Amino acid sequence: NSEDVRCKCICPPYKDHSGHIYNKNVSQKDCDCLHVVEPMPVPGPDVEAYCLRCECKYEERSSVTIKVNDVILLA
């Protein structure tokens, strides 16, 4: 499922821009600031410096397992 995978980028404050968390459903190879942070909050010359500060992680989960566990807990 597309909702079972995501890339999460945590970007701290940079110059006059506040920190922000970005989530996007992308493949593991595209899990980086340039593919996930949209719209880019900084102008072209600052993009590289901004992205170097962001921490991006690829996350997977099994929604089927989560649903089964919910049913067992509620039973």
Coordinates of C-alpha atoms in Angstrom, one line a residue:
N1 CA 0.0 0.0 0.0
S2 CA 1.2 3.5 -0.8
E3 CA 0.2 4.6 2.7
D4 CA 2.5 2.0 4.3
V5 CA 5.7 3.7 3.1
R6 CA 6.8 7.3 3.5
C7 CA 9.8 9.5 3.7
K8 CA 9.9 11.8 6.7
C9 CA 12.2 14.8 6.7
I10 CA 12.8 16.9 9.8
C11 CA 14.2 20.3 8.9
P12 CA 15.4 22.5 11.8
P13 CA 15.1 26.3 11.6
Y14 CA 17.2 28.0 9.0
K15 CA 17.9 31.7 8.8
D16 CA 14.4 33.3 9.0
H17 CA 12.5 30.1 8.2
S18 CA 11.0 28.1 11.1
G19 CA 11.6 24.3 11.4
H20 CA 9.2 22.0 9.7
I21 CA 8.4 18.3 9.2
Y22 CA 7.7 17.0 5.7
N23 CA 6.2 13.7 4.8
K24 CA 5.8 12.3 1.3
N25 CA 5.1 8.8 -0.2
V26 CA 8.2 8.2 -2.3
S27 CA 10.5 5.3 -2.9
Q28 CA 13.4 4.6 -0.6
K29 CA 15.9 5.8 -3.2
D30 CA 14.1 9.2 -3.5
C31 CA 14.0 9.7 0.3
D32 CA 15.9 12.9 0.5
C33 CA 15.3 16.6 1.0
L34 CA 15.2 17.4 -2.7
H35 CA 12.4 14.9 -3.4
V36 CA 10.4 15.4 -0.2
V37 CA 10.5 19.1 0.8
E38 CA 7.9 20.8 -1.3
P39 CA 7.6 23.7 -1.7
M40 CA 11.2 24.5 -1.0
P41 CA 11.1 27.3 1.6
V42 CA 14.4 28.8 0.6
P43 CA 15.7 30.4 -2.6
G44 CA 18.0 28.5 -5.0
P45 CA 21.4 29.5 -3.6
D46 CA 20.3 28.3 -0.1
V47 CA 18.8 25.0 -1.0
E48 CA 22.0 22.9 -0.5
A49 CA 22.7 24.4 2.9
Y50 CA 19.1 24.0 3.9
C51 CA 18.9 20.4 2.8
L52 CA 22.2 19.5 4.6
R53 CA 20.5 20.4 7.9
C54 CA 17.4 18.2 7.2
E55 CA 17.3 14.6 8.5
C56 CA 15.3 12.3 6.2
K57 CA 14.3 8.7 7.1
Y58 CA 12.4 6.1 5.1
E59 CA 9.7 4.4 7.1
E60 CA 7.7 1.3 6.4
R61 CA 4.8 -0.2 8.3
S62 CA 2.4 -3.0 7.8
S63 CA -1.2 -1.7 8.1
V64 CA -2.5 -5.3 8.0
T65 CA -0.5 -6.2 11.1
I66 CA -1.7 -3.0 12.8
K67 CA -5.4 -3.9 12.0
V68 CA -5.0 -7.5 13.2
N69 CA -3.5 -6.2 16.5
D70 CA -6.3 -3.8 16.9
V71 CA -8.9 -6.5 16.5
I72 CA -7.1 -8.8 19.0
L73 CA -6.9 -5.9 21.5
L74 CA -10.5 -4.9 21.1
A75 CA -11.8 -8.5 21.4

